CSV table of C-alpha atoms in Angstrom, one decimal:
chain,number,residue,atom,x,y,z
V,199,UNK,CA,-9.0,15.4,5.1
V,200,UNK,CA,-8.2,15.2,1.4
V,201,UNK,CA,-9.2,13.3,-1.8
V,202,UNK,CA,-7.7,13.3,-5.3
V,203,UNK,CA,-8.0,11.8,-8.7
V,204,UNK,CA,-4.9,12.0,-10.8
V,205,UNK,CA,-5.3,10.9,-14.5
V,206,UNK,CA,-1.9,9.9,-16.1
V,207,UNK,CA,-2.9,9.0,-19.6
V,208,UNK,CA,-4.9,5.7,-19.4
V,209,UNK,CA,-3.8,5.2,-15.8
V,210,UNK,CA,-6.0,6.9,-13.1
V,211,UNK,CA,-4.8,7.2,-9.5
V,212,UNK,CA,-7.4,7.8,-6.8
V,213,UNK,CA,-6.7,8.4,-3.2
V,214,UNK,CA,-7.7,9.9,0.1
V,215,UNK,CA,-6.1,10.9,3.4
V,216,UNK,CA,-8.0,10.3,6.6
V,217,UNK,CA,-7.2,11.3,10.1
V,218,UNK,CA,-8.6,9.9,13.4
V,219,UNK,CA,-10.6,12.0,15.8
V,220,UNK,CA,-7.6,12.8,18.0
V,221,UNK,CA,-5.6,14.2,15.0
V,222,UNK,CA,-2.6,11.9,15.9
V,223,UNK,CA,-3.1,9.2,13.3
V,224,UNK,CA,-3.1,9.8,9.5
V,225,UNK,CA,-3.7,7.1,6.9
V,226,UNK,CA,-3.5,7.4,3.1
V,227,UNK,CA,-5.4,5.0,0.8
V,228,UNK,CA,-4.4,4.9,-2.9
V,229,UNK,CA,-5.7,2.8,-5.8
V,230,UNK,CA,-4.6,2.8,-9.4
V,231,UNK,CA,-6.9,1.8,-12.4
V,232,UNK,CA,-5.3,0.6,-15.6
V,233,UNK,CA,-1.8,0.5,-14.1
V,234,UNK,CA,-1.2,-3.2,-14.0
V,235,UNK,CA,0.5,-4.8,-11.0
V,236,UNK,CA,2.0,-2.0,-8.9
V,237,UNK,CA,3.6,-2.0,-5.4
V,238,UNK,CA,3.2,1.3,-3.7
V,239,UNK,CA,6.4,0.7,-1.8
V,240,UNK,CA,8.3,1.3,-5.0
V,241,UNK,CA,7.1,4.9,-5.0
V,242,UNK,CA,8.8,5.6,-1.7
V,243,UNK,CA,12.0,3.7,-2.6
V,244,UNK,CA,12.4,5.8,-5.8
V,245,UNK,CA,12.6,8.8,-3.5
V,246,UNK,CA,15.7,7.3,-1.8
V,247,UNK,CA,13.9,6.4,1.4
V,248,UNK,CA,15.6,3.6,3.5
V,249,UNK,CA,13.7,0.4,3.9
V,250,UNK,CA,13.9,-0.8,7.6
V,251,UNK,CA,12.1,-4.1,7.1
V,252,UNK,CA,9.6,-5.9,4.8
V,253,UNK,CA,7.3,-8.9,5.0
V,254,UNK,CA,4.1,-10.4,3.8
V,255,UNK,CA,1.0,-10.2,5.9
V,256,UNK,CA,-2.2,-12.2,5.4
V,257,UNK,CA,-5.1,-10.1,6.8
V,258,UNK,CA,-8.8,-10.4,7.0
V,259,UNK,CA,-10.8,-7.5,5.5
V,260,UNK,CA,-14.5,-6.9,6.1
V,261,UNK,CA,-15.5,-9.2,3.2
V,262,UNK,CA,-12.4,-11.3,2.2
V,263,UNK,CA,-8.8,-12.1,3.1
V,264,UNK,CA,-5.8,-10.7,1.3
V,265,UNK,CA,-2.0,-10.8,1.3
V,266,UNK,CA,-0.3,-7.5,1.6
V,267,UNK,CA,3.4,-6.7,1.1
V,268,UNK,CA,4.2,-4.6,4.2
V,269,UNK,CA,7.2,-2.3,4.4
V,270,UNK,CA,8.6,0.0,7.1
V,271,UNK,CA,10.6,3.1,6.1
V,272,UNK,CA,12.5,5.0,8.8
V,273,UNK,CA,12.9,8.7,9.5
V,274,UNK,CA,10.1,9.8,7.3
V,275,UNK,CA,6.7,11.3,8.3
V,276,UNK,CA,3.4,12.2,6.7
V,277,UNK,CA,3.5,15.4,8.7
V,278,UNK,CA,7.1,16.1,8.0
V,279,UNK,CA,8.2,16.4,11.7
V,280,UNK,CA,10.6,14.3,13.8
V,281,UNK,CA,11.6,10.6,13.6
V,282,UNK,CA,8.9,8.2,12.7
V,283,UNK,CA,8.4,4.9,11.0
V,284,UNK,CA,6.3,5.1,7.9
V,285,UNK,CA,4.2,1.9,7.3
V,286,UNK,CA,3.3,1.0,3.8
V,287,UNK,CA,1.0,-2.0,2.9
V,288,UNK,CA,0.4,-2.9,-0.8
V,289,UNK,CA,-1.8,-5.5,-2.4
V,290,UNK,CA,-3.1,-6.1,-5.9
V,291,UNK,CA,-6.7,-7.1,-6.3
V,292,UNK,CA,-7.9,-9.2,-9.2
V,293,UNK,CA,-11.1,-11.1,-9.9
V,294,UNK,CA,-9.7,-14.2,-8.0
V,295,UNK,CA,-8.5,-12.3,-4.9
V,296,UNK,CA,-6.0,-9.9,-3.5
V,297,UNK,CA,-2.3,-10.8,-3.2
V,298,UNK,CA,1.2,-9.4,-3.1
V,299,UNK,CA,2.4,-7.1,-5.9
V,300,UNK,CA,5.8,-8.2,-7.2
V,301,UNK,CA,8.7,-6.0,-6.2
V,302,UNK,CA,12.3,-7.2,-6.3
V,303,UNK,CA,14.7,-5.5,-3.9
V,304,UNK,CA,18.4,-6.3,-4.0
V,305,UNK,CA,21.1,-5.7,-1.4
V,306,UNK,CA,23.1,-3.7,-3.9
V,307,UNK,CA,22.8,-0.4,-5.6
V,308,UNK,CA,20.0,-0.4,-8.2
V,309,UNK,CA,17.6,1.8,-10.1
V,310,UNK,CA,13.9,1.6,-9.0
V,311,UNK,CA,11.4,3.1,-11.4
V,312,UNK,CA,8.2,4.5,-10.0
V,313,UNK,CA,6.2,3.7,-13.2
V,314,UNK,CA,3.8,0.8,-12.8
V,315,UNK,CA,4.7,-2.6,-14.2
V,316,UNK,CA,2.8,-4.0,-17.1
V,317,UNK,CA,-0.2,-6.0,-16.1
V,318,UNK,CA,0.8,-9.5,-15.3
V,319,UNK,CA,-1.7,-12.3,-16.0
V,320,UNK,CA,-1.2,-14.3,-12.9
V,321,UNK,CA,-4.0,-16.7,-11.5
V,322,UNK,CA,-5.4,-14.0,-9.2
V,323,UNK,CA,-5.5,-11.5,-12.0
V,324,UNK,CA,-8.0,-12.8,-14.5
V,325,UNK,CA,-8.4,-9.3,-15.8
V,326,UNK,CA,-6.7,-5.9,-15.1
V,327,UNK,CA,-5.3,-5.9,-11.5
V,328,UNK,CA,-6.2,-3.0,-9.2
V,329,UNK,CA,-3.3,-2.0,-6.9
V,330,UNK,CA,-4.2,-0.7,-3.4
V,331,UNK,CA,-1.6,0.9,-1.1
V,332,UNK,CA,-2.2,2.0,2.5
V,333,UNK,CA,0.3,4.2,4.2
V,334,UNK,CA,0.5,5.6,7.7
V,335,UNK,CA,2.9,6.8,10.3
V,336,UNK,CA,3.4,4.4,13.3
V,337,UNK,CA,2.4,5.7,16.7
V,338,UNK,CA,5.7,5.1,18.6
V,339,UNK,CA,7.9,6.7,16.1
V,340,UNK,CA,11.2,5.1,17.3
V,341,UNK,CA,11.3,2.5,14.5
V,342,UNK,CA,11.9,-0.4,16.8
V,343,UNK,CA,10.3,-3.9,16.5
V,344,UNK,CA,7.6,-3.0,19.1
V,345,UNK,CA,6.6,0.0,17.0
V,346,UNK,CA,6.4,-2.1,13.9
V,347,UNK,CA,4.2,-4.7,15.6
V,348,UNK,CA,1.9,-1.9,16.9
V,349,UNK,CA,1.6,-0.6,13.3
V,350,UNK,CA,0.7,-4.1,12.0
V,351,UNK,CA,-2.0,-4.4,14.7
V,352,UNK,CA,-3.4,-1.0,13.8
V,353,UNK,CA,-3.3,-2.0,10.1
V,354,UNK,CA,-5.1,-5.3,10.8
V,355,UNK,CA,-7.8,-3.3,12.7
V,356,UNK,CA,-8.1,-0.8,10.0
V,357,UNK,CA,-8.4,-3.3,7.1
V,358,UNK,CA,-10.9,-5.4,9.1
V,359,UNK,CA,-13.4,-2.6,8.4
V,360,UNK,CA,-12.4,-2.2,4.7
V,361,UNK,CA,-14.2,-4.0,1.8
V,362,UNK,CA,-12.0,-5.5,-0.9
V,363,UNK,CA,-14.6,-7.1,-3.0
V,364,UNK,CA,-15.5,-3.8,-4.8
V,365,UNK,CA,-11.8,-3.7,-6.0
V,366,UNK,CA,-12.0,-7.3,-7.2
V,367,UNK,CA,-15.3,-6.5,-9.0
V,368,UNK,CA,-13.7,-3.4,-10.6
V,369,UNK,CA,-10.8,-5.6,-11.8
V,370,UNK,CA,-13.2,-8.2,-13.3
V,371,UNK,CA,-15.1,-5.4,-15.1
V,372,UNK,CA,-12.0,-4.0,-16.8
């Protein structure tokens, strides 16, 4: 439906929005180059959106496995209509694999900056990490646990067709 490239100094954000044939399901893919370790969930939290739940998910992509930080945000919609649960999955790919991006969330008021963190030289990140965020609206829209599990199943199906090795290679080349 839509693609973009958004240069922000040395950081380059690239993304695309896709929609299924029925027009009911929309997914957004977003990667950042030269941003360091970045968790896409932070971008939504800086807008004051309420986090319903969060967990780590190990998933099998088309060419490798990865750990994603999965968050559910309530009462938001990519289409802007009605109650829904927004699903956000983030990982950071390095030469050694793809893993969770660090994001500390406290149970007290805090300030969350949307700016990407400095690159962290962790074992999976032998060079510059490439953050990947995938966002879509859950089908059920009520925000209950069943809807969240359905969203995770949809995500697992979607990522099983997605190749992560090119992101790992891009990280190794930087």
